[in-house]
Coordinates of C-alpha atoms in Angstrom, one line a residue:
M87 CA 53.7 199.9 -161.6
E88 CA 56.7 200.4 -159.5
S89 CA 59.7 201.8 -161.4
S90 CA 63.2 200.3 -161.1
K91 CA 64.5 203.3 -159.2
S92 CA 61.6 203.2 -156.7
R93 CA 62.2 199.5 -156.1
L94 CA 65.9 200.1 -155.6
D95 CA 65.2 203.0 -153.2
R96 CA 62.8 200.8 -151.2
L97 CA 65.4 197.9 -151.1
I98 CA 68.1 200.3 -149.9
D99 CA 65.8 201.7 -147.1
R100 CA 64.8 198.3 -145.9
S101 CA 68.4 197.0 -146.1
M102 CA 69.2 199.1 -143.0
S103 CA 65.8 199.7 -141.3
D104 CA 64.9 196.0 -141.2
R105 CA 68.2 195.0 -139.6
Y106 CA 68.9 197.9 -137.2
S107 CA 66.8 200.0 -134.8
Q108 CA 65.3 203.4 -135.8
W109 CA 68.1 205.3 -134.1
F110 CA 70.9 203.8 -136.1
R111 CA 71.2 206.6 -138.6
D112 CA 71.7 209.2 -136.0
A113 CA 74.3 207.0 -134.3
L114 CA 76.2 206.5 -137.5
D115 CA 76.1 210.2 -138.4
E116 CA 77.8 210.9 -135.1
L117 CA 80.8 208.7 -136.2
S118 CA 83.5 210.9 -137.6
G119 CA 85.0 208.4 -140.0
C120 CA 84.9 208.2 -143.7
F121 CA 82.9 205.0 -144.5
L122 CA 80.4 203.2 -146.7
I123 CA 78.0 200.3 -146.1
T124 CA 77.0 198.1 -149.0
D125 CA 74.4 195.3 -149.4
P126 CA 75.5 192.2 -151.4
S127 CA 72.0 190.8 -151.4
I128 CA 70.7 193.6 -153.6
P129 CA 71.5 193.3 -157.4
G130 CA 74.6 195.3 -158.2
H131 CA 75.9 195.3 -154.6
P132 CA 74.9 198.9 -154.1
I133 CA 75.9 201.4 -151.4
V134 CA 73.1 201.7 -148.8
F135 CA 74.7 204.2 -146.4
A136 CA 77.4 206.9 -146.8
S137 CA 78.9 208.7 -143.9
R138 CA 79.1 212.5 -143.7
G139 CA 82.9 212.1 -143.7
F140 CA 82.8 210.2 -147.0
L141 CA 80.5 212.7 -148.6
G142 CA 82.7 215.6 -147.5
L143 CA 85.9 213.9 -148.8
T144 CA 84.5 213.1 -152.2
G145 CA 82.2 216.0 -152.9
Y146 CA 79.2 213.9 -153.7
A147 CA 75.7 214.4 -152.3
E148 CA 74.1 211.4 -150.6
A149 CA 71.5 211.0 -153.4
E150 CA 74.4 210.7 -155.9
V151 CA 76.0 207.8 -153.9
L152 CA 73.2 205.6 -152.6
G153 CA 72.3 202.8 -155.0
K154 CA 75.6 203.1 -156.8
N155 CA 78.3 200.5 -156.9
G156 CA 81.7 201.3 -155.4
R157 CA 83.4 201.2 -158.7
V158 CA 82.0 204.7 -159.6
F159 CA 84.9 206.1 -157.5
Q160 CA 87.6 204.4 -159.7
G161 CA 89.4 206.1 -162.5
P162 CA 92.2 205.7 -165.0
K163 CA 95.0 205.4 -162.5
T164 CA 93.1 203.1 -160.0
N165 CA 95.3 200.1 -159.5
R166 CA 93.5 197.1 -161.0
R167 CA 95.3 194.6 -158.8
S168 CA 93.9 196.4 -155.8
V169 CA 90.4 196.2 -157.3
A170 CA 90.8 192.5 -158.0
A171 CA 92.0 191.9 -154.4
I172 CA 88.9 193.7 -153.0
R173 CA 86.6 191.7 -155.3
E174 CA 88.2 188.5 -154.2
A175 CA 87.8 189.4 -150.5
I176 CA 84.1 190.1 -151.1
R177 CA 83.7 186.7 -152.9
E178 CA 85.4 184.9 -150.0
E179 CA 83.6 187.0 -147.4
R180 CA 86.7 188.1 -145.5
T181 CA 88.4 191.3 -144.4
V182 CA 90.9 193.1 -146.7
Q183 CA 93.2 196.1 -146.1
I184 CA 94.8 197.7 -149.1
G185 CA 96.0 201.0 -150.5
L186 CA 93.6 202.4 -153.1
L187 CA 93.5 205.4 -155.4
N188 CA 90.0 206.8 -156.0
Y189 CA 88.5 209.9 -157.6
R190 CA 86.4 212.7 -156.2
K191 CA 83.3 214.1 -157.9
D192 CA 85.5 216.9 -159.5
G193 CA 87.8 214.3 -161.0
T194 CA 90.8 214.8 -158.6
P195 CA 92.4 211.6 -157.4
Y196 CA 93.1 210.8 -153.7
E197 CA 94.8 207.9 -152.0
V198 CA 93.2 206.1 -149.1
W199 CA 94.0 203.1 -146.9
F200 CA 90.9 201.0 -147.6
H201 CA 89.7 198.6 -144.9
L202 CA 86.7 196.3 -145.9
C203 CA 85.0 194.0 -143.5
P204 CA 81.9 191.7 -143.8
V205 CA 79.0 191.9 -141.3
F206 CA 77.2 188.6 -140.7
G207 CA 73.7 187.8 -139.6
E208 CA 73.9 185.9 -136.3
E209 CA 70.8 183.7 -137.1
D210 CA 72.1 182.1 -140.3
G211 CA 75.8 183.2 -140.8
K212 CA 75.0 185.0 -144.0
V213 CA 76.7 188.3 -145.0
V214 CA 74.1 191.1 -144.6
H215 CA 76.4 194.0 -145.3
F216 CA 80.0 195.0 -146.0
V217 CA 81.5 198.1 -144.3
A218 CA 84.3 199.9 -146.0
V219 CA 86.4 202.5 -144.1
Q220 CA 88.7 204.9 -146.1
V221 CA 91.4 206.8 -144.3
P222 CA 93.2 209.4 -146.5
M223 CA 96.9 208.7 -146.5
S224 CA 99.1 211.1 -144.7
R225 CA 101.8 212.7 -147.0
K226 CA 104.6 210.7 -145.4
G227 CA 102.7 207.5 -146.0
R228 CA 102.2 207.8 -149.7
G229 CA 104.7 205.3 -150.7
T230 CA 104.5 202.6 -153.4
R231 CA 105.4 199.0 -153.8
R232 CA 107.0 198.1 -157.1
R233 CA 105.9 195.1 -159.0
S234 CA 108.3 192.2 -159.3
S235 CA 109.0 190.8 -162.8
G236 CA 106.9 187.8 -162.0
E237 CA 103.8 189.9 -161.3
K238 CA 103.0 190.8 -164.9
C239 CA 99.6 189.8 -166.1
C240 CA 97.5 190.1 -169.3
G241 CA 94.7 192.5 -168.7
S242 CA 92.3 191.1 -171.3
C243 CA 92.9 187.5 -170.2
R244 CA 92.5 188.2 -166.6
R245 CA 89.3 190.2 -167.1
E246 CA 87.9 187.4 -169.2
V247 CA 88.5 184.9 -166.3
L248 CA 87.0 187.3 -163.8
L249 CA 83.9 187.8 -165.8
E250 CA 83.5 184.1 -166.5
M251 CA 83.8 183.3 -162.8
I252 CA 81.1 185.9 -161.7
G253 CA 78.9 185.7 -164.8
E254 CA 76.0 184.4 -162.7
L255 CA 76.9 186.3 -159.5
G256 CA 75.8 189.9 -160.1
G257 CA 76.3 190.7 -156.4
D258 CA 80.0 190.2 -156.6
R259 CA 80.6 193.0 -159.2
M260 CA 81.3 195.5 -156.5
F261 CA 84.5 197.3 -157.3
L262 CA 84.9 195.5 -160.7
D263 CA 85.3 198.4 -163.2
S264 CA 84.2 198.2 -166.8
D265 CA 87.5 199.6 -168.0
D266 CA 90.1 196.9 -168.3
K267 CA 93.0 199.1 -169.5
G268 CA 96.1 199.1 -167.4
L269 CA 95.2 196.1 -165.2
G270 CA 98.0 196.1 -162.7
S271 CA 99.8 199.0 -164.4
E272 CA 100.0 201.3 -161.4
D273 CA 102.0 200.7 -158.3
L274 CA 100.1 199.9 -155.1
C275 CA 99.7 202.6 -152.5
E276 CA 101.1 201.9 -149.0
A277 CA 100.1 203.5 -145.8
T278 CA 101.8 204.4 -142.5
E279 CA 101.1 202.3 -139.4
E280 CA 99.2 205.4 -138.0
D281 CA 96.9 205.3 -141.1
K282 CA 96.3 201.6 -140.6
Q283 CA 95.5 202.0 -137.0
K284 CA 93.0 204.8 -137.7
A285 CA 91.2 202.5 -140.2
A286 CA 91.1 199.6 -137.8
S287 CA 89.8 201.9 -135.0
A288 CA 87.1 203.3 -137.3
I289 CA 86.1 199.7 -138.4
N290 CA 85.8 198.7 -134.7
D291 CA 83.7 201.7 -133.8
L292 CA 81.4 201.2 -136.8
L293 CA 80.9 197.4 -136.2
S294 CA 80.2 198.1 -132.5
A295 CA 77.5 200.5 -133.4
L296 CA 75.9 198.1 -135.9
I297 CA 76.0 195.2 -133.4
R298 CA 74.5 197.4 -130.7
Y299 CA 71.6 198.7 -132.8
S300 CA 70.9 195.3 -134.4
K301 CA 70.4 193.9 -130.9
V302 CA 67.9 196.6 -130.2
A303 CA 66.0 195.6 -133.3
G304 CA 66.2 191.9 -132.4
R305 CA 68.2 191.1 -135.6
H306 CA 71.6 190.4 -134.3
V307 CA 74.7 190.9 -136.4
T308 CA 78.3 189.9 -135.7
R309 CA 81.7 190.6 -137.2
K310 CA 82.6 186.9 -137.4
K311 CA 80.8 184.2 -139.4
C312 CA 79.2 181.7 -137.0
S313 CA 77.2 178.5 -137.4
S314 CA 75.3 176.6 -134.8
L315 CA 76.0 173.5 -136.9
V316 CA 79.2 171.9 -135.8
G317 CA 81.5 171.1 -138.7
I318 CA 79.3 172.8 -141.3
V319 CA 80.6 175.9 -143.1
P320 CA 77.8 178.1 -144.4
L321 CA 77.8 178.6 -148.2
G322 CA 79.2 181.8 -149.5
T323 CA 76.8 184.7 -150.1
S324 CA 77.3 184.7 -153.8
L325 CA 76.4 181.0 -154.2
T326 CA 73.5 181.4 -151.8
I327 CA 72.1 184.4 -153.8
S328 CA 72.3 182.4 -157.0
L329 CA 70.6 179.4 -155.5
G330 CA 67.9 181.6 -154.0
R331 CA 66.8 182.5 -157.6
I332 CA 65.9 178.9 -158.4
K333 CA 62.2 178.4 -157.7
Q334 CA 62.1 174.7 -157.0
S335 CA 62.0 172.6 -153.9
F336 CA 65.5 171.2 -153.4
V337 CA 68.4 170.7 -151.0
L338 CA 72.2 170.5 -151.3
T339 CA 74.1 167.9 -149.3
D340 CA 77.9 167.8 -148.8
P341 CA 79.5 164.4 -149.4
Q342 CA 82.8 165.5 -147.9
L343 CA 81.2 165.7 -144.4
N344 CA 80.2 162.9 -142.1
D345 CA 76.7 161.5 -142.9
M346 CA 76.4 163.8 -145.9
P347 CA 74.4 166.6 -144.2
I348 CA 72.2 169.2 -145.9
V349 CA 74.1 172.5 -146.3
Y350 CA 71.5 174.4 -148.3
V351 CA 67.7 174.3 -148.4
S352 CA 65.4 176.2 -150.7
E353 CA 62.4 178.2 -149.7
G354 CA 60.3 175.9 -151.7
F355 CA 61.5 172.9 -149.7
L356 CA 60.6 174.6 -146.4
T357 CA 57.1 175.5 -147.7
F358 CA 56.7 172.0 -149.1
T359 CA 57.6 170.2 -145.8
G360 CA 56.7 172.7 -143.1
Y361 CA 60.2 172.7 -141.5
T362 CA 62.2 175.7 -140.6
R363 CA 65.7 176.2 -142.0
N364 CA 67.4 175.5 -138.7
E365 CA 65.5 172.3 -138.4
V366 CA 66.8 171.1 -141.8
L367 CA 70.4 172.3 -142.1
G368 CA 72.9 169.7 -140.8
R369 CA 70.6 166.7 -141.0
N370 CA 70.8 163.8 -143.4
C371 CA 67.9 163.7 -145.9
R372 CA 66.6 160.4 -144.3
F373 CA 64.9 162.5 -141.6
L374 CA 62.0 162.8 -144.1
S375 CA 61.5 159.0 -144.0
G376 CA 58.9 157.4 -141.8
P377 CA 57.3 154.1 -140.8
D378 CA 56.0 153.3 -144.3
T379 CA 59.0 154.5 -146.3
D380 CA 60.3 151.6 -148.5
I381 CA 63.7 150.3 -147.3
G382 CA 64.5 149.1 -150.8
T383 CA 64.1 152.6 -152.2
L384 CA 66.5 154.0 -149.5
C385 CA 69.0 151.3 -150.5
E386 CA 68.7 152.3 -154.1
I387 CA 69.4 155.9 -153.2
R388 CA 72.4 155.0 -151.2
D389 CA 73.9 152.8 -154.0
N390 CA 73.4 155.4 -156.7
I391 CA 75.1 158.0 -154.6
K392 CA 78.1 155.7 -154.0
K393 CA 78.4 155.4 -157.8
E394 CA 78.1 159.1 -158.3
R395 CA 75.2 158.7 -160.7
A396 CA 72.1 160.9 -161.4
F397 CA 68.8 159.0 -160.8
S398 CA 65.1 159.4 -160.0
V399 CA 62.9 157.6 -157.5
R400 CA 59.4 157.7 -156.1
I401 CA 59.5 157.6 -152.3
L402 CA 57.1 158.1 -149.5
N403 CA 58.2 160.9 -147.3
Y404 CA 56.7 162.8 -144.3
R405 CA 56.2 166.4 -143.5
K406 CA 56.8 168.0 -140.2
D407 CA 53.1 167.6 -139.2
G408 CA 53.4 163.9 -139.7
N409 CA 51.4 163.7 -142.9
S410 CA 52.9 161.5 -145.7
F411 CA 53.3 162.4 -149.4
W412 CA 54.7 160.7 -152.5
N413 CA 57.9 162.5 -153.5
F414 CA 59.1 162.3 -157.1
L415 CA 62.8 162.8 -156.2
H416 CA 65.7 163.4 -158.6
I417 CA 69.2 163.3 -157.2
S418 CA 72.3 164.3 -159.1
P419 CA 76.0 164.9 -158.3
V420 CA 77.1 168.5 -158.7
R421 CA 80.7 168.9 -159.7
N422 CA 82.9 171.9 -159.3
A423 CA 85.1 173.5 -161.9
R424 CA 87.8 170.7 -161.4
G425 CA 85.3 167.9 -161.9
K426 CA 85.1 166.8 -158.3
V427 CA 81.7 166.2 -156.7
A428 CA 81.2 169.2 -154.4
F429 CA 77.5 168.5 -153.6
Y430 CA 74.5 166.3 -154.3
V431 CA 71.3 168.0 -155.1
G432 CA 67.9 166.5 -154.4
V433 CA 64.9 168.1 -156.3
Q434 CA 61.5 167.2 -154.9
I435 CA 58.1 167.3 -156.7
H436 CA 55.0 166.4 -154.9
E437 CA 52.7 163.9 -156.7
S438 CA 49.8 166.3 -156.6
S439 CA 51.9 169.0 -158.3
K440 CA 53.0 166.9 -161.3
T441 CA 50.7 168.8 -163.7
E442 CA 52.1 172.3 -162.6
G443 CA 55.0 174.1 -164.2
Q444 CA 53.6 175.8 -167.3
G445 CA 53.3 172.6 -169.3
L446 CA 56.7 171.2 -168.4
S447 CA 56.9 167.6 -167.3
P448 CA 58.2 166.9 -163.7
Q449 CA 61.4 165.5 -165.2
M450 CA 62.1 168.6 -167.2
R451 CA 61.4 170.9 -164.3
Q452 CA 63.8 168.9 -162.1
L453 CA 66.5 168.8 -164.8
G454 CA 66.1 172.5 -165.3
A455 CA 66.7 173.1 -161.6
V456 CA 69.7 170.8 -161.5
G457 CA 71.2 172.6 -164.5
A458 CA 70.8 176.0 -162.9
I459 CA 72.4 174.7 -159.7
K460 CA 75.4 173.3 -161.6
V461 CA 75.9 176.6 -163.3
A462 CA 75.9 178.4 -160.0
V463 CA 78.4 176.1 -158.4
R464 CA 80.8 175.9 -161.3
S465 CA 80.7 179.6 -162.0
L466 CA 81.7 180.3 -158.4
S467 CA 84.2 177.5 -157.9
A468 CA 87.8 177.9 -158.6
G469 CA 87.8 175.7 -155.4
V470 CA 85.5 173.2 -153.8
G471 CA 82.1 173.2 -152.2
P472 CA 81.5 175.6 -149.3
C473 CA 83.4 178.8 -149.2
K474 CA 85.9 178.6 -146.3
S475 CA 87.3 181.7 -144.8
S476 CA 91.0 182.1 -145.3

C-alpha cells in the first residue's frame, strides 16, 4: 500500500513533469533568481520546485523544502497582514507584490520583496502553479510603513473569519500560519525600486521559461487567465477543487449571465453524457433535449427557476451519440454568503443507476451533492459567483 509520503512525492514529480518538457529542470536551474513553484491542486498547496538561489539563501536542502507549505518560512516577527494579503491574492488568483520577513533554517530572519504570480493552463483557464520570487532587500531599502490608527484589528477574530472562509478549501492554506499571535503587530517591509525591478525581471524570466517548455510538452501555460467562452469567467481554483471532490453527475449554471450558461461541469456528467468539457461549458442545459423531450417538462423547469425554488423532474435527455435516457433531475438554487442566488445546480441520475449509491435513494444522493456544493460556494464567497480578477 502506497504511503502518504510516497503519494505526495509522486504528485510533486508529476506536477512538473506532466506539464513541462523533460528539459525544464535544467532550464530552471540555470536561472539565477531565488524562487519557488507551488501547486494549489495538491492538498496543502505544497512547494514542487525550489531554485538553487532559494536553497542557498535559506540554508535548506531541496528534500527539506519540497512538499512543504510556504508558511514553514514564517516566524514570530513575520507580518501577519502581509501573510493575509498573500493568502487573499492566492484565493483571487492574482499577482501580489509585498515586503515580507521570513526565517532561514538556522532561525535568522531576512527581509525580501515577495512577488507572487499565478500560472494558468491555456486549455481551461485553471491555475496550475503559483511562482514566488524573493529578492533580498538591499540595506537602503529596508524601510517600514507604519500602521494608521484605523488599521488595528483583532487577531483572534480575524483568524476565526479566515479559517471559516477556507474551512473546505485546503489548497488555500498556503502561507496561513498556525500561530495567530501578533496579527498585524509588525510594520510592513518596503523595498527600493531597484529591488522591485529585480523581482519583476525574475518573474518574467521564470514565466517565459515555463511557457516555452510547456509548449514543447504540448500543455501550454500562460501568465493571464483566458477563456474561449466569451462573457464567462472561469471559476476560481479553490471552488473548482472543492467541486471536483463531489462524485456525482452535475452542472452549475450562472443566472447572472445571458441564457444562464453552464460554468462548471463535473467529471461524472462528462462520463454520463459523452461530451467533452469544452463542448458543455457556455451552453444552456437545454442542449441535452431532443425530439422526444416533453415541452411541458421544460416549461416546468423554467417556471421553477424563475421562482428560485428547488425541484425534481423526470426528463428524457440525449447523449452526444444520440441515444436517449431518462434523467432524474434535481435542480436547486445555490446562494452565496449574502443570500443571493449565485448559481443553479442540476444533479442528474440515470434511471438505470437508481439502485446504486450504497443503499441511498436517488433523492438522498442528489440532496447530498447539493448540500456539498452549497458548502463549497458559501465557504468561498465573501462575494458572488465566479471569481473575478481584480
